[in-house]
């Protein structure tokens, strides 16, 4: 593998991940900066607290796409440049880390749920769909987006291992990337975990105060 191409692919993925669409979409639609209300997290769930469902949906879609697109590009064009599963894992993780620590926004990013989902869809659509279904089910019954995200973080690595030889062949580097994303997701939700335990966590659909 040509390490120049590998480095360029990973750097590009990080830069794409650094596009904080919660902030960008809110600015374009004349909404308050999502870092100034609610959980102060630049993500789709917090944008939803503004009361603008279209902005939240667009943020969710774009944050997911920025996780999926770099991986899709590697799968479509990377093999001619020696890029295999190791590059795919590194690119997906780079896009995810870019969302958490975006260079364009002072390294203050979101929690990475939608971007992680995009990465999982990039690994295989079945893996992405299984994880998405987990989020929907948990969120529907609990009304807690954070609890749904934590459940996804716990189950995603297991889904990847369970799908071995049925939908894909498990690759060690991709497995490590999925586990790393799950660990980051749980870490980024540590405050939400405390609020869930205290019963003070906000439920889906709750609007910002004031």
PDB file of C-alpha atoms in Angstrom:
ATOM      1  CA  UNK A   1       0.000   0.000   0.000  1.00  0.00           C
ATOM      2  CA  UNK A   2       1.237   3.490  -0.848  1.00  0.00           C
ATOM      3  CA  UNK A   3       1.348   5.327   2.484  1.00  0.00           C
ATOM      4  CA  UNK A   4       1.008   8.682   0.750  1.00  0.00           C
ATOM      5  CA  UNK A   5      -2.440   7.692  -0.544  1.00  0.00           C
ATOM      6  CA  UNK A   6      -3.303   6.182   2.836  1.00  0.00           C
ATOM      7  CA  UNK A   7      -2.369   9.404   4.634  1.00  0.00           C
ATOM      8  CA  UNK A   8      -4.282  11.556   2.158  1.00  0.00           C
ATOM      9  CA  UNK A   9      -7.369   9.355   2.494  1.00  0.00           C
ATOM     10  CA  UNK A  10      -7.309   9.501   6.300  1.00  0.00           C
ATOM     11  CA  UNK A  11      -6.670  13.261   6.360  1.00  0.00           C
ATOM     12  CA  UNK A  12      -9.477  13.903   3.866  1.00  0.00           C
ATOM     13  CA  UNK A  13     -11.863  11.768   5.918  1.00  0.00           C
ATOM     14  CA  UNK A  14     -10.971  13.724   9.056  1.00  0.00           C
ATOM     15  CA  UNK A  15     -11.585  17.046   7.298  1.00  0.00           C
ATOM     16  CA  UNK A  16     -14.947  15.851   5.983  1.00  0.00           C
ATOM     17  CA  UNK A  17     -15.846  14.686   9.487  1.00  0.00           C
ATOM     18  CA  UNK A  18     -14.865  18.113  10.822  1.00  0.00           C
ATOM     19  CA  UNK A  19     -17.793  19.742   9.021  1.00  0.00           C
ATOM     20  CA  UNK A  20     -20.179  20.370  11.926  1.00  0.00           C
ATOM     21  CA  UNK A  21     -23.472  20.319  10.079  1.00  0.00           C
ATOM     22  CA  UNK A  22     -25.511  21.118  13.194  1.00  0.00           C
ATOM     23  CA  UNK A  23     -23.809  24.504  13.273  1.00  0.00           C
ATOM     24  CA  UNK A  24     -23.717  24.968   9.484  1.00  0.00           C
ATOM     25  CA  UNK A  25     -27.369  24.052   8.928  1.00  0.00           C
ATOM     26  CA  UNK A  26     -28.509  26.198  11.866  1.00  0.00           C
ATOM     27  CA  UNK A  27     -26.659  29.208  10.499  1.00  0.00           C
ATOM     28  CA  UNK A  28     -28.027  28.727   6.998  1.00  0.00           C
ATOM     29  CA  UNK A  29     -31.584  28.399   8.325  1.00  0.00           C
ATOM     30  CA  UNK A  30     -31.309  31.372  10.668  1.00  0.00           C
ATOM     31  CA  UNK A  31     -31.479  29.341  13.877  1.00  0.00           C
ATOM     32  CA  UNK A  32     -29.587  29.774  17.122  1.00  0.00           C
ATOM     33  CA  UNK A  33     -26.213  28.095  17.413  1.00  0.00           C
ATOM     34  CA  UNK A  34     -26.939  24.616  18.865  1.00  0.00           C
ATOM     35  CA  UNK A  35     -23.903  25.063  21.111  1.00  0.00           C
ATOM     36  CA  UNK A  36     -25.788  27.822  22.944  1.00  0.00           C
ATOM     37  CA  UNK A  37     -28.861  25.931  24.220  1.00  0.00           C
ATOM     38  CA  UNK A  38     -30.109  22.578  25.435  1.00  0.00           C
ATOM     39  CA  UNK A  39     -27.254  20.127  25.866  1.00  0.00           C
ATOM     40  CA  UNK A  40     -25.000  22.524  23.906  1.00  0.00           C
ATOM     41  CA  UNK A  41     -24.096  19.555  21.753  1.00  0.00           C
ATOM     42  CA  UNK A  42     -23.791  20.271  17.999  1.00  0.00           C
ATOM     43  CA  UNK A  43     -25.872  17.325  16.910  1.00  0.00           C
ATOM     44  CA  UNK A  44     -29.252  16.536  15.374  1.00  0.00           C
ATOM     45  CA  UNK A  45     -30.972  15.780  18.693  1.00  0.00           C
ATOM     46  CA  UNK A  46     -30.067  19.171  20.113  1.00  0.00           C
ATOM     47  CA  UNK A  47     -31.059  20.935  16.893  1.00  0.00           C
ATOM     48  CA  UNK A  48     -34.457  19.258  17.308  1.00  0.00           C
ATOM     49  CA  UNK A  49     -34.807  21.132  20.592  1.00  0.00           C
ATOM     50  CA  UNK A  50     -34.977  24.352  18.547  1.00  0.00           C
ATOM     51  CA  UNK A  51     -38.368  23.137  17.326  1.00  0.00           C
ATOM     52  CA  UNK A  52     -37.229  22.984  13.679  1.00  0.00           C
ATOM     53  CA  UNK A  53     -37.667  19.370  12.606  1.00  0.00           C
ATOM     54  CA  UNK A  54     -36.422  20.032   9.069  1.00  0.00           C
ATOM     55  CA  UNK A  55     -33.134  21.410  10.369  1.00  0.00           C
ATOM     56  CA  UNK A  56     -32.729  18.433  12.694  1.00  0.00           C
ATOM     57  CA  UNK A  57     -33.480  15.951   9.901  1.00  0.00           C
ATOM     58  CA  UNK A  58     -31.036  17.654   7.530  1.00  0.00           C
ATOM     59  CA  UNK A  59     -28.354  17.681  10.216  1.00  0.00           C
ATOM     60  CA  UNK A  60     -28.923  13.989  10.890  1.00  0.00           C
ATOM     61  CA  UNK A  61     -28.684  13.124   7.196  1.00  0.00           C
ATOM     62  CA  UNK A  62     -25.538  15.160   6.534  1.00  0.00           C
ATOM     63  CA  UNK A  63     -23.780  13.959   9.687  1.00  0.00           C
ATOM     64  CA  UNK A  64     -24.502  10.397   8.609  1.00  0.00           C
ATOM     65  CA  UNK A  65     -23.343  11.001   5.047  1.00  0.00           C
ATOM     66  CA  UNK A  66     -20.005  12.407   6.164  1.00  0.00           C
ATOM     67  CA  UNK A  67     -19.305   9.097   7.918  1.00  0.00           C
ATOM     68  CA  UNK A  68     -20.402   6.999   4.956  1.00  0.00           C
ATOM     69  CA  UNK A  69     -18.927   8.983   2.048  1.00  0.00           C
ATOM     70  CA  UNK A  70     -15.188   8.631   2.817  1.00  0.00           C
ATOM     71  CA  UNK A  71     -15.595   4.873   3.181  1.00  0.00           C
ATOM     72  CA  UNK A  72     -17.612   4.634  -0.021  1.00  0.00           C
ATOM     73  CA  UNK A  73     -14.898   6.527  -1.901  1.00  0.00           C
ATOM     74  CA  UNK A  74     -12.238   4.121  -0.622  1.00  0.00           C
ATOM     75  CA  UNK A  75     -14.332   1.111  -1.642  1.00  0.00           C
ATOM     76  CA  UNK A  76     -15.053   2.553  -5.078  1.00  0.00           C
ATOM     77  CA  UNK A  77     -11.621   3.896  -5.976  1.00  0.00           C
ATOM     78  CA  UNK A  78      -9.144   2.860  -3.297  1.00  0.00           C
ATOM     79  CA  UNK A  79      -8.232  -0.632  -4.436  1.00  0.00           C
ATOM     80  CA  UNK A  80      -6.397   0.739  -7.465  1.00  0.00           C
ATOM     81  CA  UNK A  81      -4.120   2.530  -4.980  1.00  0.00           C
ATOM     82  CA  UNK A  82      -3.561  -0.414  -2.654  1.00  0.00           C
ATOM     83  CA  UNK A  83      -6.244   0.505  -0.144  1.00  0.00           C
ATOM     84  CA  UNK A  84      -7.892  -2.427   1.597  1.00  0.00           C
ATOM     85  CA  UNK A  85      -9.781  -3.067   4.841  1.00  0.00           C
ATOM     86  CA  UNK A  86      -7.103  -1.414   6.977  1.00  0.00           C
ATOM     87  CA  UNK A  87      -7.549   1.847   5.099  1.00  0.00           C
ATOM     88  CA  UNK A  88     -11.316   1.489   5.277  1.00  0.00           C
ATOM     89  CA  UNK A  89     -11.156   1.148   9.059  1.00  0.00           C
ATOM     90  CA  UNK A  90      -8.778   4.101   9.428  1.00  0.00           C
ATOM     91  CA  UNK A  91     -10.857   6.329   7.154  1.00  0.00           C
ATOM     92  CA  UNK A  92     -14.091   5.552   8.980  1.00  0.00           C
ATOM     93  CA  UNK A  93     -12.521   6.198  12.356  1.00  0.00           C
ATOM     94  CA  UNK A  94     -10.949   9.435  11.077  1.00  0.00           C
ATOM     95  CA  UNK A  95     -14.302  10.778   9.876  1.00  0.00           C
ATOM     96  CA  UNK A  96     -15.841   9.890  13.243  1.00  0.00           C
ATOM     97  CA  UNK A  97     -13.022  11.549  15.209  1.00  0.00           C
ATOM     98  CA  UNK A  98     -13.365  14.586  12.947  1.00  0.00           C
ATOM     99  CA  UNK A  99     -16.948  14.966  14.112  1.00  0.00           C
ATOM    100  CA  UNK A 100     -15.919  14.709  17.767  1.00  0.00           C
ATOM    101  CA  UNK A 101     -12.953  17.063  17.434  1.00  0.00           C
ATOM    102  CA  UNK A 102     -13.520  19.224  14.333  1.00  0.00           C
ATOM    103  CA  UNK A 103     -10.569  21.336  13.265  1.00  0.00           C
ATOM    104  CA  UNK A 104     -12.931  23.935  11.752  1.00  0.00           C
ATOM    105  CA  UNK A 105     -14.831  24.475  15.012  1.00  0.00           C
ATOM    106  CA  UNK A 106     -12.152  24.693  17.675  1.00  0.00           C
ATOM    107  CA  UNK A 107     -12.116  20.913  18.195  1.00  0.00           C
ATOM    108  CA  UNK A 108     -15.482  21.189  19.987  1.00  0.00           C
ATOM    109  CA  UNK A 109     -17.735  18.704  18.243  1.00  0.00           C
ATOM    110  CA  UNK A 110     -20.731  16.485  18.796  1.00  0.00           C
ATOM    111  CA  UNK A 111     -21.113  13.041  20.269  1.00  0.00           C
ATOM    112  CA  UNK A 112     -20.861  11.216  16.959  1.00  0.00           C
ATOM    113  CA  UNK A 113     -23.981   9.063  16.867  1.00  0.00           C
ATOM    114  CA  UNK A 114     -25.101   9.889  13.315  1.00  0.00           C
ATOM    115  CA  UNK A 115     -21.559   9.864  11.951  1.00  0.00           C
ATOM    116  CA  UNK A 116     -20.874   6.493  13.580  1.00  0.00           C
ATOM    117  CA  UNK A 117     -24.058   5.176  11.962  1.00  0.00           C
ATOM    118  CA  UNK A 118     -22.790   6.417   8.602  1.00  0.00           C
ATOM    119  CA  UNK A 119     -19.513   4.589   9.144  1.00  0.00           C
ATOM    120  CA  UNK A 120     -21.361   1.378  10.017  1.00  0.00           C
ATOM    121  CA  UNK A 121     -23.428   1.670   6.850  1.00  0.00           C
ATOM    122  CA  UNK A 122     -20.110   2.092   5.047  1.00  0.00           C
ATOM    123  CA  UNK A 123     -18.903  -1.215   6.473  1.00  0.00           C
ATOM    124  CA  UNK A 124     -22.095  -2.987   5.375  1.00  0.00           C
ATOM    125  CA  UNK A 125     -25.683  -1.849   5.006  1.00  0.00           C
ATOM    126  CA  UNK A 126     -26.906  -4.737   7.183  1.00  0.00           C
ATOM    127  CA  UNK A 127     -24.656  -3.627  10.041  1.00  0.00           C
ATOM    128  CA  UNK A 128     -25.884  -0.056   9.697  1.00  0.00           C
ATOM    129  CA  UNK A 129     -29.509  -1.127   9.509  1.00  0.00           C
ATOM    130  CA  UNK A 130     -29.250  -3.392  12.557  1.00  0.00           C
ATOM    131  CA  UNK A 131     -27.701  -0.601  14.593  1.00  0.00           C
ATOM    132  CA  UNK A 132     -30.240   1.938  13.354  1.00  0.00           C
ATOM    133  CA  UNK A 133     -33.076  -0.427  14.280  1.00  0.00           C
ATOM    134  CA  UNK A 134     -31.617  -0.701  17.779  1.00  0.00           C
ATOM    135  CA  UNK A 135     -31.629   3.081  18.128  1.00  0.00           C
ATOM    136  CA  UNK A 136     -35.218   3.388  16.892  1.00  0.00           C
ATOM    137  CA  UNK A 137     -36.538   0.658  19.196  1.00  0.00           C
ATOM    138  CA  UNK A 138     -34.801   1.950  22.331  1.00  0.00           C
ATOM    139  CA  UNK A 139     -35.645   5.585  21.557  1.00  0.00           C
ATOM    140  CA  UNK A 140     -39.292   4.746  20.826  1.00  0.00           C
ATOM    141  CA  UNK A 141     -39.882   2.957  24.112  1.00  0.00           C
ATOM    142  CA  UNK A 142     -37.659   5.088  26.374  1.00  0.00           C
ATOM    143  CA  UNK A 143     -37.891   8.505  24.654  1.00  0.00           C
ATOM    144  CA  UNK A 144     -34.222   8.984  25.521  1.00  0.00           C
ATOM    145  CA  UNK A 145     -31.912   9.619  22.571  1.00  0.00           C
ATOM    146  CA  UNK A 146     -28.853   9.181  24.772  1.00  0.00           C
ATOM    147  CA  UNK A 147     -29.978   5.781  26.045  1.00  0.00           C
ATOM    148  CA  UNK A 148     -30.607   4.672  22.459  1.00  0.00           C
ATOM    149  CA  UNK A 149     -27.123   5.840  21.451  1.00  0.00           C
ATOM    150  CA  UNK A 150     -25.515   3.984  24.352  1.00  0.00           C
ATOM    151  CA  UNK A 151     -27.417   0.814  23.414  1.00  0.00           C
ATOM    152  CA  UNK A 152     -26.121   1.130  19.850  1.00  0.00           C
ATOM    153  CA  UNK A 153     -22.580   1.574  21.119  1.00  0.00           C
ATOM    154  CA  UNK A 154     -22.884  -1.631  23.145  1.00  0.00           C
ATOM    155  CA  UNK A 155     -24.510  -3.746  20.438  1.00  0.00           C
ATOM    156  CA  UNK A 156     -22.690  -2.569  17.279  1.00  0.00           C
ATOM    157  CA  UNK A 157     -19.460  -4.553  17.896  1.00  0.00           C
ATOM    158  CA  UNK A 158     -21.511  -7.657  18.639  1.00  0.00           C
ATOM    159  CA  UNK A 159     -23.547  -7.198  15.467  1.00  0.00           C
ATOM    160  CA  UNK A 160     -20.315  -7.012  13.482  1.00  0.00           C
ATOM    161  CA  UNK A 161     -19.010 -10.234  15.029  1.00  0.00           C
ATOM    162  CA  UNK A 162     -22.347 -12.066  14.702  1.00  0.00           C
ATOM    163  CA  UNK A 163     -22.547 -11.196  10.991  1.00  0.00           C
ATOM    164  CA  UNK A 164     -19.272 -12.979  10.250  1.00  0.00           C
ATOM    165  CA  UNK A 165     -19.567 -15.379   7.293  1.00  0.00           C
ATOM    166  CA  UNK A 166     -23.233 -14.527   6.847  1.00  0.00           C
ATOM    167  CA  UNK A 167     -22.988 -10.981   5.495  1.00  0.00           C
ATOM    168  CA  UNK A 168     -19.242 -10.259   5.629  1.00  0.00           C
ATOM    169  CA  UNK A 169     -15.943 -11.657   6.819  1.00  0.00           C
ATOM    170  CA  UNK A 170     -14.794 -10.039  10.039  1.00  0.00           C
ATOM    171  CA  UNK A 171     -11.653  -7.970   9.587  1.00  0.00           C
ATOM    172  CA  UNK A 172      -9.537  -7.289  12.666  1.00  0.00           C
ATOM    173  CA  UNK A 173      -8.880  -3.631  11.824  1.00  0.00           C
ATOM    174  CA  UNK A 174     -12.534  -2.877  11.118  1.00  0.00           C
ATOM    175  CA  UNK A 175     -13.529  -4.666  14.324  1.00  0.00           C
ATOM    176  CA  UNK A 176     -11.068  -2.520  16.281  1.00  0.00           C
ATOM    177  CA  UNK A 177     -12.425   0.630  14.636  1.00  0.00           C
ATOM    178  CA  UNK A 178     -16.002  -0.315  15.574  1.00  0.00           C
ATOM    179  CA  UNK A 179     -14.959  -1.033  19.167  1.00  0.00           C
ATOM    180  CA  UNK A 180     -13.064   2.283  19.320  1.00  0.00           C
ATOM    181  CA  UNK A 181     -16.118   4.194  18.080  1.00  0.00           C
ATOM    182  CA  UNK A 182     -18.290   2.451  20.645  1.00  0.00           C
ATOM    183  CA  UNK A 183     -15.875   3.376  23.432  1.00  0.00           C
ATOM    184  CA  UNK A 184     -15.812   7.002  22.258  1.00  0.00           C
ATOM    185  CA  UNK A 185     -19.612   7.100  22.094  1.00  0.00           C
ATOM    186  CA  UNK A 186     -19.987   5.856  25.655  1.00  0.00           C
ATOM    187  CA  UNK A 187     -17.300   8.279  26.857  1.00  0.00           C
ATOM    188  CA  UNK A 188     -18.973  11.225  25.109  1.00  0.00           C
ATOM    189  CA  UNK A 189     -22.271  10.283  26.761  1.00  0.00           C
ATOM    190  CA  UNK A 190     -20.849  10.134  30.289  1.00  0.00           C
ATOM    191  CA  UNK A 191     -22.820  13.208  31.394  1.00  0.00           C
ATOM    192  CA  UNK A 192     -25.983  11.741  29.898  1.00  0.00           C
ATOM    193  CA  UNK A 193     -25.365   8.523  31.816  1.00  0.00           C
ATOM    194  CA  UNK A 194     -25.203  10.489  35.061  1.00  0.00           C
ATOM    195  CA  UNK A 195     -28.417  12.326  34.181  1.00  0.00           C
ATOM    196  CA  UNK A 196     -30.153   9.062  33.295  1.00  0.00           C
ATOM    197  CA  UNK A 197     -29.184   7.640  36.668  1.00  0.00           C
ATOM    198  CA  UNK A 198     -30.466  10.792  38.398  1.00  0.00           C
ATOM    199  CA  UNK A 199     -33.657  10.921  36.306  1.00  0.00           C
ATOM    200  CA  UNK A 200     -32.867  14.396  34.954  1.00  0.00           C
ATOM    201  CA  UNK A 201     -32.103  13.516  31.334  1.00  0.00           C
ATOM    202  CA  UNK A 202     -34.164  15.368  28.702  1.00  0.00           C
ATOM    203  CA  UNK A 203     -36.469  13.298  26.536  1.00  0.00           C
ATOM    204  CA  UNK A 204     -36.857  13.437  22.789  1.00  0.00           C
ATOM    205  CA  UNK A 205     -38.974  16.326  21.599  1.00  0.00           C
ATOM    206  CA  UNK A 206     -38.180  18.589  24.557  1.00  0.00           C
ATOM    207  CA  UNK A 207     -37.668  22.146  23.323  1.00  0.00           C
ATOM    208  CA  UNK A 208     -35.053  24.573  24.555  1.00  0.00           C
ATOM    209  CA  UNK A 209     -36.066  26.813  27.430  1.00  0.00           C
ATOM    210  CA  UNK A 210     -36.655  30.479  26.871  1.00  0.00           C
TER     211      UNK A 210
END
